[in-house]
Amino acid sequence: MPNKVEPALTEPLFQALQKERFVTIATIDHETGGPNVSAISWIYAPNEEHIYFAVDNRSRIIQNIRNNPSIVVNIIANESTYSISGKAHIKAEKIEGVPLKLALVDITISEVRDVMFYGSKIVEEPKYEKTYDAQAAAKLDNQVMTALRNA
């Protein structure tokens, strides 16, 4: 039986997007017209219909969104894998109060699909660690996530 397609984030996914976490972002490449996938961690859901994320404002993700706003966020949470589709727009070219030149992107969600293969579940979510100065990373992460929450 196929999984139900939701028009917005479910409560467990909304809760999963209240903190920094590993996700992948798929956009349409502005040069090739093919898929482009990037991993990011500065992501936040202000409500069930939107997702914000921060990325370097010179990134290929930003160039791709300017050319085609279609986007997919892939997240592993709640013992499954989800594809969150929508339209992205650049809400701010540079996020204030953050030392890096980061753009704030707002995704308006159109659908959420559970895309985990049949008869399985995720038993451990991906883990990562920042490989540069731990104190600097924690400070920057806090600045960026605070900016996303206050956007």
Short mmCIF file of C-alpha atoms in Angstrom, two decimals:
data_model
loop_
_atom_site.label_atom_id
_atom_site.label_comp_id
_atom_site.label_asym_id
_atom_site.label_seq_id
_atom_site.Cartn_x
_atom_site.Cartn_y
_atom_site.Cartn_z
CA MET A 1 0.00 0.00 0.00
CA PRO A 2 1.53 3.36 -0.99
CA ASN A 3 2.30 5.94 1.65
CA LYS A 4 0.04 8.97 1.93
CA VAL A 5 1.26 12.23 0.41
CA GLU A 6 0.93 15.11 2.87
CA PRO A 7 0.53 18.79 1.85
CA ALA A 8 2.67 19.99 4.79
CA LEU A 9 5.04 18.76 7.47
CA THR A 10 3.65 16.20 9.88
CA GLU A 11 4.20 16.88 13.59
CA PRO A 12 7.22 14.51 13.88
CA LEU A 13 8.89 16.13 10.85
CA PHE A 14 8.13 19.62 12.11
CA GLN A 15 9.78 18.70 15.44
CA ALA A 16 12.77 17.17 13.62
CA LEU A 17 13.29 20.50 11.82
CA GLN A 18 13.49 22.56 15.00
CA LYS A 19 17.27 22.04 15.26
CA GLU A 20 20.32 21.86 13.05
CA ARG A 21 20.56 18.52 11.25
CA PHE A 22 21.93 16.76 8.18
CA VAL A 23 19.72 16.96 5.08
CA THR A 24 20.29 16.97 1.35
CA ILE A 25 18.87 19.59 -0.99
CA ALA A 26 18.12 18.80 -4.64
CA THR A 27 17.79 21.62 -7.16
CA ILE A 28 17.79 21.87 -10.95
CA ASP A 29 21.27 22.80 -12.14
CA HIS A 30 21.25 26.17 -13.91
CA GLU A 31 23.87 25.06 -16.45
CA THR A 32 23.04 21.43 -17.24
CA GLY A 33 19.31 21.27 -16.46
CA GLY A 34 20.01 18.07 -14.53
CA PRO A 35 19.71 17.35 -10.82
CA ASN A 36 22.14 18.90 -8.34
CA VAL A 37 22.34 17.56 -4.78
CA SER A 38 24.06 19.26 -1.84
CA ALA A 39 24.29 18.45 1.86
CA ILE A 40 23.49 21.19 4.40
CA SER A 41 22.83 21.43 8.13
CA TRP A 42 21.48 24.94 8.80
CA ILE A 43 17.79 24.23 8.34
CA TYR A 44 14.68 25.16 10.34
CA ALA A 45 10.90 24.89 9.97
CA PRO A 46 9.13 28.04 11.28
CA ASN A 47 5.77 26.30 10.70
CA GLU A 48 4.33 23.26 8.91
CA GLU A 49 4.13 24.98 5.49
CA HIS A 50 7.64 26.47 5.25
CA ILE A 51 11.28 25.52 5.69
CA TYR A 52 14.13 28.01 5.98
CA PHE A 53 17.75 27.22 5.33
CA ALA A 54 21.01 29.16 5.21
CA VAL A 55 23.75 28.67 2.64
CA ASP A 56 26.67 30.70 1.29
CA ASN A 57 25.13 33.33 -0.97
CA ARG A 58 27.63 32.44 -3.74
CA SER A 59 26.63 28.77 -3.67
CA ARG A 60 25.44 26.83 -6.69
CA ILE A 61 22.20 26.20 -4.75
CA ILE A 62 21.43 29.93 -4.90
CA GLN A 63 22.27 30.15 -8.61
CA ASN A 64 20.01 27.17 -9.27
CA ILE A 65 17.08 28.61 -7.28
CA ARG A 66 17.34 31.90 -9.17
CA ASN A 67 16.97 29.96 -12.42
CA ASN A 68 14.35 27.41 -11.25
CA PRO A 69 12.69 27.53 -7.81
CA SER A 70 11.81 23.80 -7.71
CA ILE A 71 13.51 22.11 -4.78
CA VAL A 72 13.45 18.90 -2.75
CA VAL A 73 14.71 18.44 0.80
CA ASN A 74 15.58 14.87 1.72
CA ILE A 75 15.52 14.18 5.44
CA ILE A 76 16.06 11.04 7.48
CA ALA A 77 13.88 11.27 10.60
CA ASN A 78 11.17 9.43 12.47
CA GLU A 79 12.61 6.02 11.40
CA SER A 80 12.13 6.83 7.70
CA THR A 81 13.29 8.91 4.75
CA TYR A 82 11.18 11.81 3.49
CA SER A 83 11.13 13.87 0.31
CA ILE A 84 9.81 17.39 0.92
CA SER A 85 9.07 19.20 -2.35
CA GLY A 86 8.31 22.84 -2.88
CA LYS A 87 9.28 26.18 -4.36
CA ALA A 88 12.20 28.13 -2.97
CA HIS A 89 12.83 31.84 -2.95
CA ILE A 90 15.67 33.88 -1.55
CA LYS A 91 14.22 35.71 1.44
CA ALA A 92 17.48 37.57 2.21
CA GLU A 93 20.70 37.88 0.21
CA LYS A 94 22.68 38.24 3.45
CA ILE A 95 21.52 37.21 6.90
CA GLU A 96 22.15 39.99 9.42
CA GLY A 97 24.06 39.17 12.60
CA VAL A 98 26.07 36.35 11.01
CA PRO A 99 29.75 36.87 10.09
CA LEU A 100 29.54 34.86 6.87
CA LYS A 101 27.80 35.91 3.64
CA LEU A 102 24.86 33.54 4.01
CA ALA A 103 21.59 33.76 2.10
CA LEU A 104 18.29 32.90 3.77
CA VAL A 105 16.11 30.66 1.60
CA ASP A 106 12.40 30.09 2.23
CA ILE A 107 10.76 26.95 0.84
CA THR A 108 6.98 26.86 0.45
CA ILE A 109 6.13 23.18 0.84
CA SER A 110 3.85 21.56 -1.74
CA GLU A 111 4.14 17.91 -0.70
CA VAL A 112 5.78 15.58 1.78
CA ARG A 113 6.34 11.93 0.84
CA ASP A 114 7.66 9.02 2.85
CA VAL A 115 10.09 7.52 0.32
CA MET A 116 11.55 4.70 2.41
CA PHE A 117 11.60 1.37 0.61
CA TYR A 118 8.93 -1.12 1.64
CA GLY A 119 9.36 -3.23 4.75
CA SER A 120 12.19 -1.27 6.33
CA LYS A 121 12.97 1.49 8.79
CA ILE A 122 15.92 3.65 9.72
CA VAL A 123 17.50 2.39 12.93
CA GLU A 124 20.06 5.17 13.34
CA GLU A 125 19.99 8.68 11.93
CA PRO A 126 23.12 10.11 10.23
CA LYS A 127 25.64 11.77 12.54
CA TYR A 128 28.28 14.31 11.60
CA GLU A 129 30.81 16.51 13.32
CA LYS A 130 32.34 19.81 12.34
CA THR A 131 36.04 19.34 11.60
CA TYR A 132 37.19 22.87 12.38
CA ASP A 133 37.52 24.65 15.75
CA ALA A 134 34.71 23.23 17.94
CA GLN A 135 34.09 26.51 19.81
CA ALA A 136 34.01 28.54 16.60
CA ALA A 137 31.66 25.99 15.00
CA ALA A 138 29.29 26.04 17.99
CA LYS A 139 29.25 29.86 18.03
CA LEU A 140 28.56 30.09 14.28
CA ASP A 141 25.90 27.36 14.43
CA ASN A 142 24.16 29.23 17.26
CA GLN A 143 24.27 32.52 15.34
CA VAL A 144 22.87 31.00 12.16
CA MET A 145 20.13 28.95 13.86
CA THR A 146 19.08 31.98 15.93
CA ALA A 147 18.84 34.04 12.74
CA LEU A 148 16.72 31.35 11.08
CA ARG A 149 14.35 31.19 14.09
CA ASN A 150 13.99 34.98 14.08
CA ALA A 151 13.57 35.40 10.30
#
